[in-house]
XYZ file of C-alpha atoms in Angstrom:
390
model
C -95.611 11.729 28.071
C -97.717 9.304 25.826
C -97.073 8.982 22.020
C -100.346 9.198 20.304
C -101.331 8.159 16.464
C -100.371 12.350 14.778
C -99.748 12.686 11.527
C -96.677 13.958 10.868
C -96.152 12.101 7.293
C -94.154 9.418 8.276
C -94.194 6.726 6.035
C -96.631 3.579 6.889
C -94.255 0.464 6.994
C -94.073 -1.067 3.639
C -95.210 -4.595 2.913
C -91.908 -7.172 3.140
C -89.265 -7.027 0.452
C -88.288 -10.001 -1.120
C -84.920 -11.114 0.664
C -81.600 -11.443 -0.360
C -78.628 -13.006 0.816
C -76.568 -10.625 3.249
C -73.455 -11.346 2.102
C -70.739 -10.987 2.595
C -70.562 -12.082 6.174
C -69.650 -9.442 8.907
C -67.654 -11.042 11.617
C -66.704 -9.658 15.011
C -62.953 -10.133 15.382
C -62.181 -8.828 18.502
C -63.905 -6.435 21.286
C -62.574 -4.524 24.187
C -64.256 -2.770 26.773
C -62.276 0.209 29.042
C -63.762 2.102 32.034
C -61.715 4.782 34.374
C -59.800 4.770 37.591
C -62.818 6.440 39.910
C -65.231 4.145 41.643
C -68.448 5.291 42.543
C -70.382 3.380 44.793
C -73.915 4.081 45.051
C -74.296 4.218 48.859
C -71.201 7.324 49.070
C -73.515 8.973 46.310
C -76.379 8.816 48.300
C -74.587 10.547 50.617
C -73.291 13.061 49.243
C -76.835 13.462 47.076
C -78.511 14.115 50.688
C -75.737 17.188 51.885
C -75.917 18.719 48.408
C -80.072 18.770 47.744
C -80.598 19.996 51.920
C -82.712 22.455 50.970
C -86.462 23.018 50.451
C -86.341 23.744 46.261
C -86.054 19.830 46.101
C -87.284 16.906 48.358
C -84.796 14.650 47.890
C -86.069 12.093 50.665
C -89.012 11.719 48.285
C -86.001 10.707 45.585
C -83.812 8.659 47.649
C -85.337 5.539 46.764
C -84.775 6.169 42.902
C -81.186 5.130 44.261
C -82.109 1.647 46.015
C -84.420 0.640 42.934
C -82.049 1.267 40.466
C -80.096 -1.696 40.706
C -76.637 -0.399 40.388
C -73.918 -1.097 43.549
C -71.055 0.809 42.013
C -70.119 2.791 38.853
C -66.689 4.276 37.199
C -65.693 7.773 36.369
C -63.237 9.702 35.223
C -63.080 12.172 38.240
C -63.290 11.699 41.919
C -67.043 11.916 43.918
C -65.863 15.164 45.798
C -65.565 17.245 41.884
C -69.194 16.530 41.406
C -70.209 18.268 44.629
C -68.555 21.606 42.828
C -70.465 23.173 40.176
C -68.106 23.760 36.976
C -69.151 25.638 33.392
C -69.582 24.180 30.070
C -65.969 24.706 28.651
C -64.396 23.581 31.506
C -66.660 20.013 31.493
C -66.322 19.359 27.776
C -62.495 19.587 27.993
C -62.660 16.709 30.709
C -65.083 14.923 28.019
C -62.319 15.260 25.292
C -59.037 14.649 27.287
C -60.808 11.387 29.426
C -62.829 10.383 26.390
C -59.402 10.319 23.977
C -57.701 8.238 27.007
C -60.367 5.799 27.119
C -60.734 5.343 23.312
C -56.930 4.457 22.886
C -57.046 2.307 25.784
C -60.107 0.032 24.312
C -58.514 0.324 21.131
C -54.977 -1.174 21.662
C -56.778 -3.743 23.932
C -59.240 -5.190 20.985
C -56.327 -4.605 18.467
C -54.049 -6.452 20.520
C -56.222 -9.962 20.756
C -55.810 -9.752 16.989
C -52.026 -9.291 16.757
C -53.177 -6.173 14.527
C -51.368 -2.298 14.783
C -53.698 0.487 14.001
C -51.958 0.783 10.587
C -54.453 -2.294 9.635
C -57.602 -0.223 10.582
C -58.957 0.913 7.059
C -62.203 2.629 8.509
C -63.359 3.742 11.937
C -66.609 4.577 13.231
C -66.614 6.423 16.580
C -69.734 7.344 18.405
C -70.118 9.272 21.560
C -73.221 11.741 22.845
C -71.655 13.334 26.081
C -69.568 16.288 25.100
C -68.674 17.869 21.821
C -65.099 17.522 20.055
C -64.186 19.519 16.658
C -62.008 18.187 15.493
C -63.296 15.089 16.385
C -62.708 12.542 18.786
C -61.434 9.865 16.110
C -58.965 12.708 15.176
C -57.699 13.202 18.392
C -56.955 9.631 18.166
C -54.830 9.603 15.213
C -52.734 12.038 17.029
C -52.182 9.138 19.412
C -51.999 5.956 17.171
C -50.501 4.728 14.037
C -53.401 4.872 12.032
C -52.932 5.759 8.440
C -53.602 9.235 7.093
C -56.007 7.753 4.371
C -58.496 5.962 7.521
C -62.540 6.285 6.219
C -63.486 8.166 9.126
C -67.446 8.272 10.196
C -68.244 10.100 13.429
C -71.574 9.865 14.939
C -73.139 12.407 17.831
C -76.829 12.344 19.168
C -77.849 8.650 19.473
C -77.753 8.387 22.895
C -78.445 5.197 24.193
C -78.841 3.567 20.807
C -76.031 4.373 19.734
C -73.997 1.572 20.724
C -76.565 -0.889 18.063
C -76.883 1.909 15.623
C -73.017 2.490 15.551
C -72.430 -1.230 15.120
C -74.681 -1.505 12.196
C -73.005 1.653 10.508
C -69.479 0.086 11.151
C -71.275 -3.588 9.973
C -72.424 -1.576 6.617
C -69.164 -0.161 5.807
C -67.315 -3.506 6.586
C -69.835 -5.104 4.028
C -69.645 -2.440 0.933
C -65.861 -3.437 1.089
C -64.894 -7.197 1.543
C -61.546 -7.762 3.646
C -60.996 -3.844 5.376
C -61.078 -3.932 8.756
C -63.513 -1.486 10.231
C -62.710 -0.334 13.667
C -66.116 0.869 15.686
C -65.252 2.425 18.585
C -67.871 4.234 21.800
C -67.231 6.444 24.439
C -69.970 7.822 27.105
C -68.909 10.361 29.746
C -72.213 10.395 31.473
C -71.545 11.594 34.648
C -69.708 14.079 33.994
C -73.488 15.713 32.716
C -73.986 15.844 36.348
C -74.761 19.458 37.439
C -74.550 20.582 40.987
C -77.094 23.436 40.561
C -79.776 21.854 38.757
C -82.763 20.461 41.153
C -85.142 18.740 38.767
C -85.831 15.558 39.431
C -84.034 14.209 36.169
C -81.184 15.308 37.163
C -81.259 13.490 40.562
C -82.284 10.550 38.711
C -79.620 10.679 36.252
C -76.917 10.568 39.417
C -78.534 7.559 40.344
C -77.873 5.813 36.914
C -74.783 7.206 35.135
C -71.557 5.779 34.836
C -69.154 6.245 32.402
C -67.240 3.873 30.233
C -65.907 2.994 26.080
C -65.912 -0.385 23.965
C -63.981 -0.873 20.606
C -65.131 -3.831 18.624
C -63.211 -4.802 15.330
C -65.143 -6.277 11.882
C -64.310 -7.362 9.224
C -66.227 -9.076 5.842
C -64.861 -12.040 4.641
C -67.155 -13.312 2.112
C -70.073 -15.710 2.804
C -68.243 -18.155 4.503
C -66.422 -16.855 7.576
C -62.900 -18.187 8.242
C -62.268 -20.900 11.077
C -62.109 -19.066 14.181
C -59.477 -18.226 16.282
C -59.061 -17.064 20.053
C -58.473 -14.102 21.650
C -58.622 -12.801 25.135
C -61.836 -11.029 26.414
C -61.799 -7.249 27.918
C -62.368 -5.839 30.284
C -66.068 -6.608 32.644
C -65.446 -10.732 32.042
C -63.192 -13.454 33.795
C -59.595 -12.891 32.399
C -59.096 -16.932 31.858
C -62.053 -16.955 29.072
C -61.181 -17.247 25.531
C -63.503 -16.198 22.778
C -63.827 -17.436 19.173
C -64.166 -15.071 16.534
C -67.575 -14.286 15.793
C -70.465 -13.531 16.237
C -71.536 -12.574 12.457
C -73.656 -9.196 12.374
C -76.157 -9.589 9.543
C -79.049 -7.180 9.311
C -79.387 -3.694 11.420
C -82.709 -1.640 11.787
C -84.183 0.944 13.432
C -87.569 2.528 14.266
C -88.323 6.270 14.770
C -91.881 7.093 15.989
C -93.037 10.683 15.698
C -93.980 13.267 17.909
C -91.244 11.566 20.198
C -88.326 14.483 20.703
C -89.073 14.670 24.492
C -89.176 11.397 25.660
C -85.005 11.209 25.890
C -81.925 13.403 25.521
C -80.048 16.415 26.622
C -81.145 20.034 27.064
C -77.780 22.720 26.193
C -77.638 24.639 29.682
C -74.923 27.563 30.595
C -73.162 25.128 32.960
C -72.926 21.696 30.840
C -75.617 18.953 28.917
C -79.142 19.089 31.107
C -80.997 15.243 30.853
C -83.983 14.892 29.728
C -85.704 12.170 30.363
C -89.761 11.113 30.603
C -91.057 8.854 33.217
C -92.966 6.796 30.538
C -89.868 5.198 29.207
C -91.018 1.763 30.803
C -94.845 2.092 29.673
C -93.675 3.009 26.043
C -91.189 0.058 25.703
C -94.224 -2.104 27.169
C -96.262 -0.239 24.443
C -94.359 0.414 21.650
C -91.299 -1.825 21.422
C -92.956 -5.154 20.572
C -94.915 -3.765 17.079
C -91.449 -2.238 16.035
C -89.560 -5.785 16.697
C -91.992 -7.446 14.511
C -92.063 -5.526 11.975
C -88.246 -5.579 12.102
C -88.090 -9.342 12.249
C -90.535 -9.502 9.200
C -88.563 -8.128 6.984
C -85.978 -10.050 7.494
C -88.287 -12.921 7.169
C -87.758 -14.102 10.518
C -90.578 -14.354 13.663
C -89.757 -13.601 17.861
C -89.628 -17.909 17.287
C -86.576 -17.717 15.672
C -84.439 -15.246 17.731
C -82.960 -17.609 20.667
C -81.892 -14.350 22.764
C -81.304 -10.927 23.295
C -78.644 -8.625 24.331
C -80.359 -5.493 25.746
C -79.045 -2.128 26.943
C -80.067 -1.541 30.721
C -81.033 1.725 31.127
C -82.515 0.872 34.134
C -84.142 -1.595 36.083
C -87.695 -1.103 35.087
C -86.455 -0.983 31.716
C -84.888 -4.120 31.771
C -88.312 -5.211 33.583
C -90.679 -3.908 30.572
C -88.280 -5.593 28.043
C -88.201 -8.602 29.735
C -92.133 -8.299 29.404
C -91.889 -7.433 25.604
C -90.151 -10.053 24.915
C -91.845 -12.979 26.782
C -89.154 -13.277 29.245
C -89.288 -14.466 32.916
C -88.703 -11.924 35.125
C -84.877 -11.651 35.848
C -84.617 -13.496 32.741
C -81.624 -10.826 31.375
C -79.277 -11.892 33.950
C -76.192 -10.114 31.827
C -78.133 -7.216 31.293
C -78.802 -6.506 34.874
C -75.368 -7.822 35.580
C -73.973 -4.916 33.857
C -76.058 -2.359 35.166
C -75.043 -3.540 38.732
C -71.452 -3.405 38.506
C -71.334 -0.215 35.660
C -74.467 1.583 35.992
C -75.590 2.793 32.765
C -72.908 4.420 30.377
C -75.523 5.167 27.766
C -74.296 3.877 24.102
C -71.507 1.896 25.555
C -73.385 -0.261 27.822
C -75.065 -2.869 25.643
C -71.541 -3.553 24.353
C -70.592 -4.296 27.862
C -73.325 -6.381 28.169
C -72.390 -8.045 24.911
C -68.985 -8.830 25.734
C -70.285 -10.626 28.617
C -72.845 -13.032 26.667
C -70.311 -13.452 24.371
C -67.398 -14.456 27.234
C -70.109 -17.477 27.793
C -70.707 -18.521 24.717
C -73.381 -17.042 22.210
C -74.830 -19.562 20.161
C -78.083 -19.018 17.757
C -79.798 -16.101 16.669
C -79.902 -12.680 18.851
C -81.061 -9.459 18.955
C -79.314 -6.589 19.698
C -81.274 -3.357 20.865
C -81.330 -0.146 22.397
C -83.824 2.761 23.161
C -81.729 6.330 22.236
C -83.436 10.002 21.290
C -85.679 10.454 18.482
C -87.446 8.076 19.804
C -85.684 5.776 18.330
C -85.231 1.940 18.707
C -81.960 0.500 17.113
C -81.777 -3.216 16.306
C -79.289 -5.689 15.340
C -79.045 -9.334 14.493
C -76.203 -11.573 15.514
C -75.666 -14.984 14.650
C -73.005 -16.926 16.092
């Protein structure tokens, strides 16, 4: 589809405010990433793509190469290849999201917990986000049934962001940290996304959703500490990066945005079908980041009084590898410029929300240092940002 100029009453962007100091500072304390037992590699889903679609409601030979382009060698997930070539109904696929999304959750948890020397009874507030099954109670209270945390934990779950909501969650968690200085606010992201995978649907975005899922969950830990951060100390990096690299607190997460253009619902998300969550997704993703994603930066950057000069990098979900091409575009990159970014998407494939914090642990195992951008493209059509400085 193309987004054209409607008017649906959205508000015209308003001229800058006058700044003020963001204060106090957000720091990242700690971060852990988690990802299941199950590798998938992308040539043994090829195959079994082939034996499943043999029939004439799909050409799948005319598909096949969505799986060489995509730029993804392997994948995790929380079942074995063979379950996927079985078709299974809603209930029984949304109690795999809750038990495997749980396990994942508490693993990334005690992980970025432990770097700090922290138990969960320190966690005043915890944002969990997730978009690939449904949990009521919710998932952060399946948790507590699992860890330490105490009964009077600020809770703030978040469904429907998709992709964005790895930035999006971050800022949330970053706000809460701020409105009170010194609790430690626990963000936490799970993505099941193949398990979405539906043996009986033949549209092509389903086929090209097997090329690209993976599934996978980060916790990161904040805290504000007034203007002036503490010195930093080290802690030991998750999982995705070099086990011998030792990180220094930080970065500091200072202002979040995000841009919503109308007449956008179809351009990304899920469809509720009888057997589990159908994808939807539009082939103009790439020409609408080319399009739209540059005007939306800017105007982002503005009012925070800063220009694409000042930002010295960015840390990008890949939700595939034209994606990653058009933002390298956007952003006046060389092509193959976001090396971490397409690092990720190699060795994970693209766990939706959870992937940019992947992708962010990474950049931050080398060594951030300046200005950055966060950002990811989720439903809505929405574009989440966030600035790190570090």
């Amino acid at each position: 589809m193309t987004i054209t100029a409607v008017d649906l009453h959205y508000a015209e962007r308003p001229e800058p405010r006058a700044l003020t100091p963001i204060t106090p500072a957000v720091t990242l304390q700690a971060m852990a990433t988690a990802v299941p037992g199950y590798t998938l590699r992308q040539e043994d889903v090829v195959r079994r793509v082939k034996h499943l679609f043999a029939d004439r409601r799909l050409d799948i030979d005319r598909l096949l190469p969505a799986f060489d382009n995509a730029g993804i060698l392997t994948r995790r997930s929380c079942m074995p290849i063979d379950w996927y070539l079985t078709p299974s109904d809603w209930k029984t696929r949304n109690q795999l999201f809750v038990d495997n999304a749980v396990d994942l959750l508490e693993e990334a948890a005690l992980d970025c917990l432990a770097q700090t020397g922290l138990g969960p009874e320190s966690i005043d507030g915890l944002v969990t986000v997730s978009t690939t099954g449904v949990a009521t109670p919710s998932l952060d209270a399946h948790l507590m049934n699992r860890m330490a945390f105490r009964s009077d934990l600020q809770r703030l779950p978040i469904f429907g962001l998709g992709c964005a909501g790895g930035v999006i969650g971050l800022s949330r968690a970053a706000a809460m940290a701020r409105a009170t200085p010194g609790a430690k606010i626990l963000c936490l992201v799970v993505e099941l996304c193949a398990l979405t995978f539906r043996a009986n649907d033949r549209s092509k975005s389903n086929v090209i959703a097997t090329a690209l899922f993976g599934d996978g969950a980060a916790a990161v830990l904040l805290e504000a500490t007034g203007p002036d951060a503490p010195a930093p100390t080290e802690a030991v990096s998750g999982t995705g990066v070099p086990d011998s690299a030792r990180l220094a607190q930080g970065p500091r997460l200072t202002a979040g945005g995000e841009f919503t253009w109308p007449a956008s619902l179809d351009v990304m998300g899920w469809t509720v079908e009888n057997d589990g969550l159908g994808v939807l997704f539009s082939r103009d993703i790439p020409a609408l980041v080319r399009e739209r994603l540059g005007s939306a930066l800017d105007g982002f950057l503005s009012e925070q009084g800063f220009g694409r000069d000042d930002i010295d990098g960015y840390i990008c979900h890949p939700g595939g590898a034209k994606v990653i091409a058009a933002l390298e575009e956007v952003f006046g990159l060389e092509d193959g410029a976001l090396t971490d970014a397409r690092a990720v998407l190699r060795d994970f494939g693209n766990m939706s929300a959870v992937t940019v914090l992947f992708v962010l642990e990474r950049m931050r195992a080398a060594g951030l240092r300046g200005r950055y951008v966060m950002t990811a493209l989720g439903p809505g059509f929405t574009a989440g940002f966030q600035i790190l400085e570090a």
